[in-house]
Short mmCIF file of C-alpha atoms and ligand atoms in Angstrom, two decimals:
data_model
loop_
_atom_site.label_atom_id
_atom_site.label_comp_id
_atom_site.label_asym_id
_atom_site.label_seq_id
_atom_site.Cartn_x
_atom_site.Cartn_y
_atom_site.Cartn_z
CA MET A 15 57.66 -35.10 29.29
CA SER A 16 54.33 -34.58 27.58
CA LEU A 17 52.09 -31.78 28.74
CA GLN A 18 48.71 -32.92 30.04
CA PRO A 19 45.76 -30.83 28.87
CA THR A 20 43.89 -29.20 31.77
CA PRO A 21 40.15 -29.74 32.05
CA PRO A 22 38.23 -26.59 31.08
CA LYS A 23 37.09 -24.38 33.92
CA ILE A 24 33.30 -24.55 34.30
CA GLY A 25 31.33 -21.34 34.85
CA ILE A 26 28.00 -21.71 36.64
CA LEU A 27 25.45 -18.97 37.24
CA ASP A 28 22.16 -18.55 39.06
CA SER A 29 20.03 -15.80 40.57
CA GLY A 30 21.49 -16.76 43.94
CA VAL A 31 22.55 -19.87 45.84
CA GLY A 32 20.04 -22.18 44.11
CA GLY A 33 22.50 -23.15 41.38
CA LEU A 34 24.71 -24.69 44.06
CA SER A 35 22.31 -27.66 43.87
CA VAL A 36 23.60 -28.11 40.32
CA LEU A 37 27.22 -27.37 41.28
CA ARG A 38 27.15 -30.25 43.79
CA GLU A 39 25.95 -32.65 41.06
CA ILE A 40 28.65 -31.46 38.64
CA HIS A 41 31.34 -31.70 41.32
CA HIS A 42 30.13 -35.19 42.22
CA LEU A 43 30.51 -36.32 38.61
CA LEU A 44 33.63 -34.28 37.77
CA PRO A 45 35.55 -33.94 41.04
CA ASP A 46 38.69 -32.79 39.20
CA ALA A 47 37.11 -29.90 37.33
CA ASP A 48 37.67 -26.29 38.36
CA ILE A 49 34.44 -24.38 38.89
CA HIS A 50 33.74 -20.67 39.06
CA TYR A 51 30.23 -19.97 40.40
CA LEU A 52 28.41 -16.67 40.36
CA GLY A 53 25.28 -16.26 42.47
CA ASP A 54 23.39 -13.06 41.67
CA SER A 55 21.86 -12.79 45.14
CA ALA A 56 21.68 -8.97 44.96
CA TRP A 57 19.18 -9.41 42.09
CA CYS A 58 17.41 -12.47 43.53
CA PRO A 59 14.68 -13.44 42.78
CA TYR A 60 14.69 -13.66 39.01
CA GLY A 61 11.32 -15.44 39.19
CA ASN A 62 9.28 -12.22 39.29
CA LYS A 63 11.46 -10.19 36.89
CA ALA A 64 10.74 -9.24 33.28
CA PRO A 65 12.42 -11.39 30.58
CA GLU A 66 14.58 -8.41 29.39
CA VAL A 67 15.91 -7.83 32.91
CA ILE A 68 16.80 -11.51 33.32
CA LEU A 69 18.52 -11.60 29.92
CA ASP A 70 20.51 -8.45 30.71
CA ARG A 71 21.74 -9.91 34.02
CA VAL A 72 22.67 -13.23 32.43
CA VAL A 73 24.71 -11.51 29.70
CA THR A 74 26.53 -9.32 32.28
CA ILE A 75 27.34 -12.39 34.41
CA THR A 76 28.41 -14.48 31.42
CA ASP A 77 30.86 -11.75 30.35
CA TYR A 78 32.17 -11.61 33.92
CA LEU A 79 32.67 -15.38 34.10
CA LEU A 80 34.41 -15.41 30.71
CA GLY A 81 36.76 -12.78 32.11
CA LYS A 82 37.58 -15.33 34.85
CA GLY A 83 38.66 -17.87 32.22
CA VAL A 84 35.69 -20.23 32.10
CA GLU A 85 35.28 -22.21 28.89
CA ILE A 86 31.77 -23.54 29.32
CA ILE A 87 28.74 -21.85 30.88
CA VAL A 88 26.07 -23.68 32.85
CA ILE A 89 22.91 -21.65 33.39
CA ALA A 90 21.96 -23.33 36.66
CA CYS A 91 18.64 -21.52 36.73
CA ASN A 92 15.44 -22.54 34.97
CA SER A 93 14.11 -18.97 34.84
CA ALA A 94 17.32 -17.66 33.26
CA THR A 95 17.51 -20.57 30.80
CA ILE A 96 14.00 -19.97 29.56
CA HIS A 97 14.68 -16.30 28.83
CA ALA A 98 18.37 -16.25 27.91
CA VAL A 99 19.71 -19.57 26.61
CA GLY A 100 18.86 -18.85 22.95
CA ALA A 101 20.52 -15.41 22.97
CA LEU A 102 23.58 -16.74 24.77
CA ARG A 103 24.05 -19.62 22.32
CA ALA A 104 23.74 -17.17 19.42
CA THR A 105 26.33 -14.81 20.94
CA TYR A 106 29.08 -16.88 22.56
CA PRO A 107 31.18 -19.50 20.73
CA ILE A 108 31.43 -21.79 23.76
CA PRO A 109 29.16 -24.56 25.06
CA ILE A 110 26.17 -23.14 26.93
CA VAL A 111 24.27 -25.68 29.03
CA GLY A 112 20.82 -24.71 30.21
CA MET A 113 18.10 -26.46 32.17
CA GLU A 114 14.35 -26.67 32.14
CA PRO A 115 11.73 -28.15 34.48
CA ALA A 116 11.77 -31.95 34.13
CA VAL A 117 8.33 -32.20 32.51
CA LYS A 118 9.42 -34.94 30.08
CA PRO A 119 10.67 -37.47 32.70
CA ALA A 120 7.74 -36.59 34.94
CA ALA A 121 5.22 -37.28 32.18
CA ALA A 122 6.90 -40.66 31.62
CA LEU A 123 6.75 -41.50 35.33
CA THR A 124 3.18 -40.57 36.24
CA ARG A 125 0.62 -43.30 36.80
CA SER A 126 -2.21 -41.02 37.83
CA GLY A 127 -1.81 -38.82 34.75
CA VAL A 128 -1.31 -35.72 36.91
CA ILE A 129 2.04 -34.02 37.54
CA GLY A 130 2.81 -31.03 39.71
CA VAL A 131 5.46 -28.60 38.46
CA LEU A 132 6.95 -26.34 41.11
CA ALA A 133 8.74 -23.52 39.28
CA THR A 134 9.05 -19.74 39.25
CA GLU A 135 6.54 -17.47 37.59
CA ALA A 136 9.19 -16.48 35.03
CA SER A 137 9.70 -20.13 34.04
CA ILE A 138 6.03 -20.99 33.78
CA ALA A 139 5.10 -17.84 31.85
CA GLY A 140 7.62 -18.43 29.06
CA GLU A 141 6.60 -19.76 25.65
CA LYS A 142 9.36 -22.35 26.07
CA PHE A 143 7.55 -23.93 29.02
CA HIS A 144 4.32 -24.04 27.05
CA GLN A 145 6.16 -25.86 24.23
CA LEU A 146 7.72 -28.26 26.72
CA VAL A 147 4.28 -29.27 27.97
CA THR A 148 2.75 -29.58 24.48
CA GLN A 149 5.66 -31.66 23.20
CA HIS A 150 6.29 -33.95 26.15
CA ALA A 151 3.20 -34.12 28.32
CA ASN A 152 0.52 -34.93 25.82
CA GLY A 153 -2.49 -36.39 27.63
CA VAL A 154 -1.04 -35.57 31.05
CA ARG A 155 -2.54 -32.94 33.33
CA VAL A 156 0.23 -30.52 34.27
CA ILE A 157 -0.48 -28.33 37.30
CA THR A 158 2.01 -25.50 37.80
CA ARG A 159 2.78 -23.88 41.11
CA PRO A 160 5.14 -20.94 41.66
CA CYS A 161 6.86 -21.09 45.07
CA PRO A 162 8.65 -17.75 45.64
CA ARG A 163 8.74 -18.47 49.38
CA PHE A 164 10.98 -21.52 48.76
CA VAL A 165 13.61 -19.23 47.19
CA GLU A 166 13.48 -16.86 50.18
CA LEU A 167 13.83 -19.78 52.59
CA VAL A 168 16.85 -21.24 50.79
CA GLU A 169 18.56 -17.84 50.46
CA ALA A 170 18.05 -17.50 54.23
CA GLY A 171 19.43 -21.00 54.88
CA ILE A 172 16.10 -22.32 56.26
CA LEU A 173 16.02 -25.84 54.84
CA SER A 174 13.96 -27.61 57.50
CA GLY A 175 11.76 -26.92 60.53
CA PRO A 176 8.27 -25.45 60.95
CA GLU A 177 8.70 -22.47 58.59
CA ALA A 178 9.96 -24.62 55.72
CA GLU A 179 7.31 -27.28 56.40
CA SER A 180 4.42 -24.85 56.37
CA ALA A 181 5.59 -23.25 53.09
CA VAL A 182 6.05 -26.64 51.44
CA ARG A 183 2.72 -27.95 52.74
CA LYS A 184 0.92 -24.90 51.30
CA ALA A 185 2.42 -25.56 47.86
CA ILE A 186 2.15 -29.35 47.83
CA ASP A 187 -1.22 -30.10 49.49
CA PRO A 188 -3.38 -28.78 46.61
CA LEU A 189 -1.30 -30.79 44.13
CA VAL A 190 -1.69 -33.97 46.17
CA GLU A 191 -5.43 -33.31 46.44
CA SER A 192 -5.58 -32.98 42.64
CA GLY A 193 -4.06 -36.45 42.29
CA ALA A 194 -0.48 -35.53 41.34
CA ASP A 195 1.94 -38.42 41.84
CA VAL A 196 5.07 -36.77 40.36
CA PHE A 197 6.46 -33.49 41.66
CA VAL A 198 8.96 -31.57 39.56
CA LEU A 199 11.48 -29.35 41.33
CA GLY A 200 11.58 -26.84 38.48
CA CYS A 201 13.78 -24.25 40.15
CA THR A 202 17.34 -24.90 41.30
CA HIS A 203 16.66 -23.51 44.77
CA TYR A 204 13.99 -26.15 45.45
CA PRO A 205 16.23 -29.27 45.69
CA PHE A 206 17.57 -27.84 48.95
CA LEU A 207 14.04 -28.36 50.34
CA ARG A 208 13.73 -31.83 48.83
CA ALA A 209 13.66 -33.64 52.19
CA VAL A 210 10.70 -31.51 53.30
CA VAL A 211 8.94 -31.98 49.95
CA GLU A 212 9.37 -35.77 50.23
CA LYS A 213 7.91 -35.67 53.74
CA MET A 214 4.77 -33.92 52.42
CA THR A 215 4.17 -36.10 49.35
CA PRO A 216 2.61 -39.60 49.29
CA ALA A 217 5.09 -42.43 49.79
CA GLU A 218 4.58 -43.94 46.31
CA SER A 219 5.04 -40.60 44.49
CA HIS A 220 8.20 -39.28 42.78
CA VAL A 221 10.16 -36.06 43.24
CA VAL A 222 12.17 -35.10 40.13
CA ASP A 223 15.12 -32.71 39.87
CA THR A 224 17.04 -31.81 36.68
CA GLY A 225 20.43 -31.29 38.41
CA PRO A 226 21.87 -34.80 37.81
CA ALA A 227 20.91 -34.71 34.12
CA VAL A 228 22.60 -31.32 33.69
CA ALA A 229 25.76 -32.68 35.32
CA LYS A 230 25.76 -35.64 32.90
CA ARG A 231 25.40 -33.27 29.96
CA VAL A 232 28.36 -31.18 31.19
CA ALA A 233 30.46 -34.33 31.67
CA SER A 234 29.63 -35.54 28.15
CA LEU A 235 30.75 -32.20 26.70
CA LEU A 236 34.04 -32.26 28.60
CA GLU A 237 35.09 -35.80 27.74
CA PRO A 238 37.84 -36.94 27.40
CA VAL A 239 39.61 -34.12 29.30
CA SER A 240 37.31 -34.57 32.28
CA ALA A 241 38.97 -37.93 32.88
CA ILE A 242 42.30 -36.29 33.76
CA HIS A 243 43.08 -36.84 37.40
CA ARG A 244 44.55 -33.92 39.27
CA GLU A 245 45.67 -33.46 42.84
CA ARG A 246 42.90 -31.06 43.63
CA SER A 247 40.28 -28.97 41.89
CA GLU A 248 39.39 -25.39 42.71
CA ILE A 249 35.86 -24.30 43.44
CA HIS A 250 35.43 -20.57 43.69
CA ILE A 251 32.04 -19.13 44.62
CA GLU A 252 31.22 -15.45 44.21
CA THR A 253 28.11 -13.51 45.12
CA THR A 254 26.73 -10.12 44.18
CA GLY A 255 24.99 -10.20 47.58
CA GLY A 256 26.43 -10.37 51.09
CA LEU A 257 29.66 -12.36 51.45
CA GLU A 258 29.03 -13.04 55.15
CA GLN A 259 25.64 -14.56 54.32
CA LEU A 260 27.22 -16.74 51.63
CA ASP A 261 29.88 -17.97 54.06
CA LEU A 262 27.17 -18.83 56.58
CA LEU A 263 25.13 -20.74 53.99
CA LEU A 264 27.86 -22.83 52.38
CA PRO A 265 28.33 -25.42 55.15
CA LYS A 266 24.56 -26.06 54.99
CA LEU A 267 24.21 -26.10 51.21
CA LEU A 268 27.47 -27.82 50.26
CA PRO A 269 28.53 -29.87 53.27
CA GLY A 270 31.92 -31.49 52.76
CA ILE A 271 32.78 -29.45 49.65
CA LYS A 272 35.74 -27.09 49.98
CA ALA A 273 35.36 -23.75 48.22
CA THR A 274 36.83 -20.27 48.35
CA THR A 275 34.43 -17.33 48.32
CA ALA A 276 34.48 -13.67 47.32
CA LYS A 277 32.24 -10.73 46.67
CA ALA A 278 31.78 -10.40 42.87
CA GLU A 279 33.28 -7.32 41.23
CA ILE A 280 29.98 -6.56 39.53
CA SER A 281 26.88 -5.06 41.11
N1 DGL B 310 16.99 -20.70 40.88
C1 DGL B 310 16.16 -20.11 39.90
C2 DGL B 310 15.50 -21.09 38.95
O1 DGL B 310 15.99 -22.19 38.76
C3 DGL B 310 15.33 -18.90 40.17
C4 DGL B 310 14.96 -18.50 41.54
C5 DGL B 310 14.55 -17.04 41.51
O2 DGL B 310 15.48 -16.22 41.49
O3 DGL B 310 13.35 -16.74 41.46
O4 DGL B 310 14.51 -20.78 38.32
#
Protein backbone atom coordinates (compact mmCIF):
# COMPACT_ATOMS: atom_id res chain seq x y z
CA MET A 1 0.00 0.00 0.00
CA SER A 2 1.46 3.36 -0.97
CA LEU A 3 1.41 6.17 1.53
CA GLN A 4 -0.56 9.22 0.41
CA PRO A 5 1.12 12.55 1.13
CA THR A 6 -0.95 14.76 3.45
CA PRO A 7 -1.78 18.28 2.34
CA PRO A 8 0.27 20.85 4.29
CA LYS A 9 -1.43 22.48 7.24
CA ILE A 10 -2.20 26.14 6.48
CA GLY A 11 -1.49 28.78 9.13
CA ILE A 12 -3.57 31.95 8.92
CA LEU A 13 -3.16 35.06 11.06
CA ASP A 14 -4.91 38.37 11.56
CA SER A 15 -5.29 41.07 14.20
CA GLY A 16 -8.59 39.46 15.14
CA VAL A 17 -11.54 37.74 13.46
CA GLY A 18 -11.20 39.66 10.17
CA GLY A 19 -8.95 37.03 8.62
CA LEU A 20 -11.81 34.55 8.91
CA SER A 21 -13.14 36.23 5.74
CA VAL A 22 -10.02 34.84 4.05
CA LEU A 23 -10.24 31.49 5.85
CA ARG A 24 -13.73 30.93 4.42
CA GLU A 25 -12.42 31.55 0.87
CA ILE A 26 -9.49 29.16 1.40
CA HIS A 27 -11.75 26.50 2.91
CA HIS A 28 -14.17 26.92 0.01
CA LEU A 29 -11.38 26.27 -2.49
CA LEU A 30 -9.46 23.68 -0.44
CA PRO A 31 -12.08 21.90 1.68
CA ASP A 32 -9.64 19.08 2.52
CA ALA A 33 -6.87 21.25 3.91
CA ASP A 34 -6.19 21.52 7.64
CA ILE A 35 -6.14 25.10 8.88
CA HIS A 36 -4.77 26.60 12.07
CA TYR A 37 -5.99 30.19 12.54
CA LEU A 38 -4.70 32.71 15.05
CA GLY A 39 -6.71 35.87 15.70
CA ASP A 40 -4.79 38.41 17.77
CA SER A 41 -7.93 39.99 19.22
CA ALA A 42 -6.14 41.01 22.44
CA TRP A 43 -3.98 43.33 20.29
CA CYS A 44 -6.76 44.39 17.88
CA PRO A 45 -6.75 46.83 16.15
CA TYR A 46 -3.45 46.74 14.30
CA GLY A 47 -4.68 49.63 12.14
CA ASN A 48 -3.58 52.33 14.58
CA LYS A 49 -0.35 50.64 15.75
CA ALA A 50 3.23 51.53 14.85
CA PRO A 51 4.89 49.40 12.12
CA GLU A 52 7.43 47.95 14.64
CA VAL A 53 4.65 46.81 16.97
CA ILE A 54 2.78 45.12 14.11
CA LEU A 55 5.96 43.40 12.89
CA ASP A 56 6.78 42.17 16.39
CA ARG A 57 3.29 40.66 16.83
CA VAL A 58 3.38 39.01 13.41
CA VAL A 59 6.75 37.39 14.13
CA THR A 60 5.54 36.12 17.55
CA ILE A 61 2.39 34.66 15.97
CA THR A 62 4.27 33.12 13.04
CA ASP A 63 6.63 31.34 15.46
CA TYR A 64 3.61 30.12 17.41
CA LEU A 65 1.87 28.80 14.29
CA LEU A 66 5.06 27.07 13.13
CA GLY A 67 5.15 25.37 16.52
CA LYS A 68 1.67 24.02 15.66
CA GLY A 69 3.04 22.38 12.51
CA VAL A 70 1.85 24.75 9.78
CA GLU A 71 3.86 24.69 6.56
CA ILE A 72 2.57 27.82 4.87
CA ILE A 73 1.62 31.16 6.42
CA VAL A 74 -1.19 33.37 5.14
CA ILE A 75 -1.08 36.91 6.51
CA ALA A 76 -4.83 37.48 6.29
CA CYS A 77 -4.41 41.12 7.23
CA ASN A 78 -3.57 44.00 4.91
CA SER A 79 -2.04 46.09 7.71
CA ALA A 80 0.24 43.24 8.81
CA THR A 81 1.21 42.39 5.22
CA ILE A 82 2.26 45.94 4.49
CA HIS A 83 4.56 46.09 7.52
CA ALA A 84 5.74 42.50 7.91
CA VAL A 85 5.61 40.44 4.70
CA GLY A 86 9.13 41.40 3.56
CA ALA A 87 10.74 40.55 6.91
CA LEU A 88 8.83 37.28 7.16
CA ARG A 89 9.84 36.16 3.65
CA ALA A 90 13.47 36.99 4.46
CA THR A 91 13.35 35.01 7.72
CA TYR A 92 11.25 31.87 7.18
CA PRO A 93 11.97 29.23 4.52
CA ILE A 94 8.29 28.50 3.89
CA PRO A 95 5.72 30.10 1.57
CA ILE A 96 4.38 33.35 3.03
CA VAL A 97 1.23 34.65 1.35
CA GLY A 98 0.26 38.24 2.02
CA MET A 99 -2.49 40.51 0.79
CA GLU A 100 -2.90 44.13 -0.16
CA PRO A 101 -5.88 46.36 -0.97
CA ALA A 102 -7.20 45.48 -4.44
CA VAL A 103 -6.16 48.76 -6.07
CA LYS A 104 -5.06 47.08 -9.32
CA PRO A 105 -8.38 45.31 -10.12
CA ALA A 106 -10.28 48.38 -8.96
CA ALA A 107 -8.33 50.66 -11.29
CA ALA A 108 -9.13 48.27 -14.16
CA LEU A 109 -12.84 48.25 -13.29
CA THR A 110 -13.58 51.95 -12.81
CA ARG A 111 -15.49 53.84 -15.46
CA SER A 112 -15.70 57.11 -13.59
CA GLY A 113 -11.94 57.19 -12.94
CA VAL A 114 -12.51 57.41 -9.18
CA ILE A 115 -12.03 54.52 -6.73
CA GLY A 116 -12.63 54.46 -3.00
CA VAL A 117 -10.23 52.40 -0.89
CA LEU A 118 -11.49 51.48 2.55
CA ALA A 119 -8.48 50.35 4.59
CA THR A 120 -6.80 50.88 7.95
CA GLU A 121 -4.56 53.83 8.69
CA ALA A 122 -1.59 51.45 8.97
CA SER A 123 -2.23 50.12 5.45
CA ILE A 124 -2.70 53.51 3.83
CA ALA A 125 0.31 55.11 5.55
CA GLY A 126 2.79 52.49 4.32
CA GLU A 127 5.19 53.17 1.45
CA LYS A 128 3.94 49.91 -0.07
CA PHE A 129 0.46 51.34 -0.52
CA HIS A 130 1.88 54.45 -2.14
CA GLN A 131 3.80 52.23 -4.60
CA LEU A 132 0.67 50.19 -5.29
CA VAL A 133 -1.19 53.34 -6.32
CA THR A 134 1.66 54.73 -8.43
CA GLN A 135 2.19 51.42 -10.23
CA HIS A 136 -1.38 50.31 -10.81
CA ALA A 137 -3.70 53.30 -10.63
CA ASN A 138 -2.05 55.72 -12.98
CA GLY A 139 -4.57 58.35 -14.07
CA VAL A 140 -7.16 57.13 -11.56
CA ARG A 141 -8.22 59.20 -8.57
CA VAL A 142 -7.76 57.05 -5.47
CA ILE A 143 -9.61 58.24 -2.37
CA THR A 144 -8.62 56.46 0.83
CA ARG A 145 -10.82 56.09 3.86
CA PRO A 146 -9.83 54.44 7.16
CA CYS A 147 -12.80 52.76 8.87
CA PRO A 148 -11.71 51.76 12.41
CA ARG A 149 -15.37 51.54 13.44
CA PHE A 150 -15.92 48.67 10.96
CA VAL A 151 -13.29 46.61 12.80
CA GLU A 152 -14.97 47.28 16.16
CA LEU A 153 -18.36 46.31 14.74
CA VAL A 154 -17.09 43.03 13.29
CA GLU A 155 -15.18 42.11 16.46
CA ALA A 156 -18.47 42.72 18.32
CA GLY A 157 -20.43 40.60 15.82
CA ILE A 158 -22.54 43.56 14.59
CA LEU A 159 -22.79 42.84 10.87
CA SER A 160 -26.12 44.48 10.07
CA GLY A 161 -28.75 46.79 11.56
CA PRO A 162 -28.81 50.53 12.32
CA GLU A 163 -25.38 50.76 13.98
CA ALA A 164 -23.61 49.03 11.09
CA GLU A 165 -25.60 51.02 8.52
CA SER A 166 -24.80 54.38 10.05
CA ALA A 167 -21.06 53.57 10.25
CA VAL A 168 -20.99 52.36 6.65
CA ARG A 169 -23.02 55.32 5.40
CA LYS A 170 -20.59 57.74 7.07
CA ALA A 171 -17.64 56.12 5.29
CA ILE A 172 -19.26 55.53 1.90
CA ASP A 173 -21.38 58.66 1.29
CA PRO A 174 -18.43 61.04 0.74
CA LEU A 175 -16.87 58.54 -1.68
CA VAL A 176 -20.12 58.23 -3.65
CA GLU A 177 -20.41 62.03 -3.72
CA SER A 178 -16.87 62.22 -5.13
CA GLY A 179 -17.91 59.96 -8.01
CA ALA A 180 -16.33 56.67 -6.89
CA ASP A 181 -17.80 53.67 -8.71
CA VAL A 182 -15.48 50.98 -7.28
CA PHE A 183 -15.10 50.36 -3.56
CA VAL A 184 -12.16 48.34 -2.29
CA LEU A 185 -12.57 46.39 0.94
CA GLY A 186 -8.92 46.84 1.90
CA CYS A 187 -9.11 45.28 5.36
CA THR A 188 -10.10 41.67 6.01
CA HIS A 189 -12.67 42.66 8.61
CA TYR A 190 -14.67 44.68 6.06
CA PRO A 191 -16.02 41.81 3.89
CA PHE A 192 -18.21 40.84 6.85
CA LEU A 193 -20.01 44.18 6.29
CA ARG A 194 -20.17 43.70 2.52
CA ALA A 195 -23.97 43.39 2.40
CA VAL A 196 -24.32 46.75 4.15
CA VAL A 197 -21.68 48.35 1.91
CA GLU A 198 -23.52 47.08 -1.19
CA LYS A 199 -26.76 48.55 0.14
CA MET A 200 -25.11 51.99 0.46
CA THR A 201 -23.35 52.07 -2.92
CA PRO A 202 -24.94 52.81 -6.33
CA ALA A 203 -26.37 49.76 -8.09
CA GLU A 204 -23.95 49.91 -11.04
CA SER A 205 -20.84 50.18 -8.82
CA HIS A 206 -18.44 47.38 -7.78
CA VAL A 207 -17.29 46.20 -4.36
CA VAL A 208 -13.91 44.43 -4.48
CA ASP A 209 -12.38 42.09 -1.90
CA THR A 210 -8.95 40.39 -2.12
CA GLY A 211 -9.96 37.21 -0.22
CA PRO A 212 -10.80 35.03 -3.26
CA ALA A 213 -7.53 35.95 -5.01
CA VAL A 214 -5.54 35.05 -1.88
CA ALA A 215 -7.30 31.68 -1.71
CA LYS A 216 -6.40 31.01 -5.37
CA ARG A 217 -2.77 31.87 -4.65
CA VAL A 218 -2.70 29.45 -1.69
CA ALA A 219 -4.30 26.71 -3.81
CA SER A 220 -1.73 27.23 -6.58
CA LEU A 221 1.11 26.87 -4.06
CA LEU A 222 -0.32 23.66 -2.62
CA GLU A 223 -0.98 21.84 -5.88
CA PRO A 224 -0.90 18.90 -6.46
CA VAL A 225 -1.24 17.82 -2.81
CA SER A 226 -4.32 19.98 -2.36
CA ALA A 227 -6.15 17.62 -4.70
CA ILE A 228 -5.93 14.75 -2.20
CA HIS A 229 -9.36 13.89 -0.92
CA ARG A 230 -9.66 13.11 2.75
CA GLU A 231 -12.57 12.16 4.96
CA ARG A 232 -12.50 15.39 6.84
CA SER A 233 -10.27 18.41 7.37
CA GLU A 234 -9.56 20.07 10.68
CA ILE A 235 -10.07 23.76 11.24
CA HIS A 236 -8.73 25.02 14.52
CA ILE A 237 -9.25 28.64 15.50
CA GLU A 238 -7.38 30.26 18.38
CA THR A 239 -7.65 33.73 19.84
CA THR A 240 -5.47 35.82 22.12
CA GLY A 241 -8.72 37.53 23.19
CA GLY A 242 -11.81 36.11 24.88
CA LEU A 243 -12.69 32.53 23.95
CA GLU A 244 -16.37 33.01 24.85
CA GLN A 245 -16.58 35.97 22.47
CA LEU A 246 -14.96 33.92 19.69
CA ASP A 247 -17.43 31.07 20.23
CA LEU A 248 -20.31 33.55 20.03
CA LEU A 249 -18.99 35.09 16.81
CA LEU A 250 -18.20 31.95 14.83
CA PRO A 251 -21.76 30.94 13.88
CA LYS A 252 -22.23 34.47 12.48
CA LEU A 253 -18.89 34.77 10.71
CA LEU A 254 -18.47 31.21 9.45
CA PRO A 255 -21.96 29.74 9.20
CA GLY A 256 -21.89 26.07 8.24
CA ILE A 257 -18.13 25.66 8.83
CA LYS A 258 -17.15 23.30 11.65
CA ALA A 259 -14.17 24.41 13.72
CA THR A 260 -12.65 23.75 17.12
CA THR A 261 -11.58 26.75 19.19
CA ALA A 262 -9.11 27.50 21.96
CA LYS A 263 -7.46 30.34 23.80
CA ALA A 264 -3.95 30.83 22.32
CA GLU A 265 -1.02 30.04 24.60
CA ILE A 266 0.53 33.42 23.85
CA SER A 267 -0.53 36.79 25.22
N1 LIG B 1 -7.94 42.94 9.43
C1 LIG B 1 -6.89 43.88 9.35
C2 LIG B 1 -6.51 44.29 7.94
O1 LIG B 1 -6.77 43.57 6.99
C3 LIG B 1 -6.69 44.95 10.36
C4 LIG B 1 -7.78 45.42 11.24
C5 LIG B 1 -7.17 46.14 12.41
O2 LIG B 1 -6.71 45.42 13.31
O3 LIG B 1 -7.10 47.37 12.41
O4 LIG B 1 -5.91 45.32 7.73
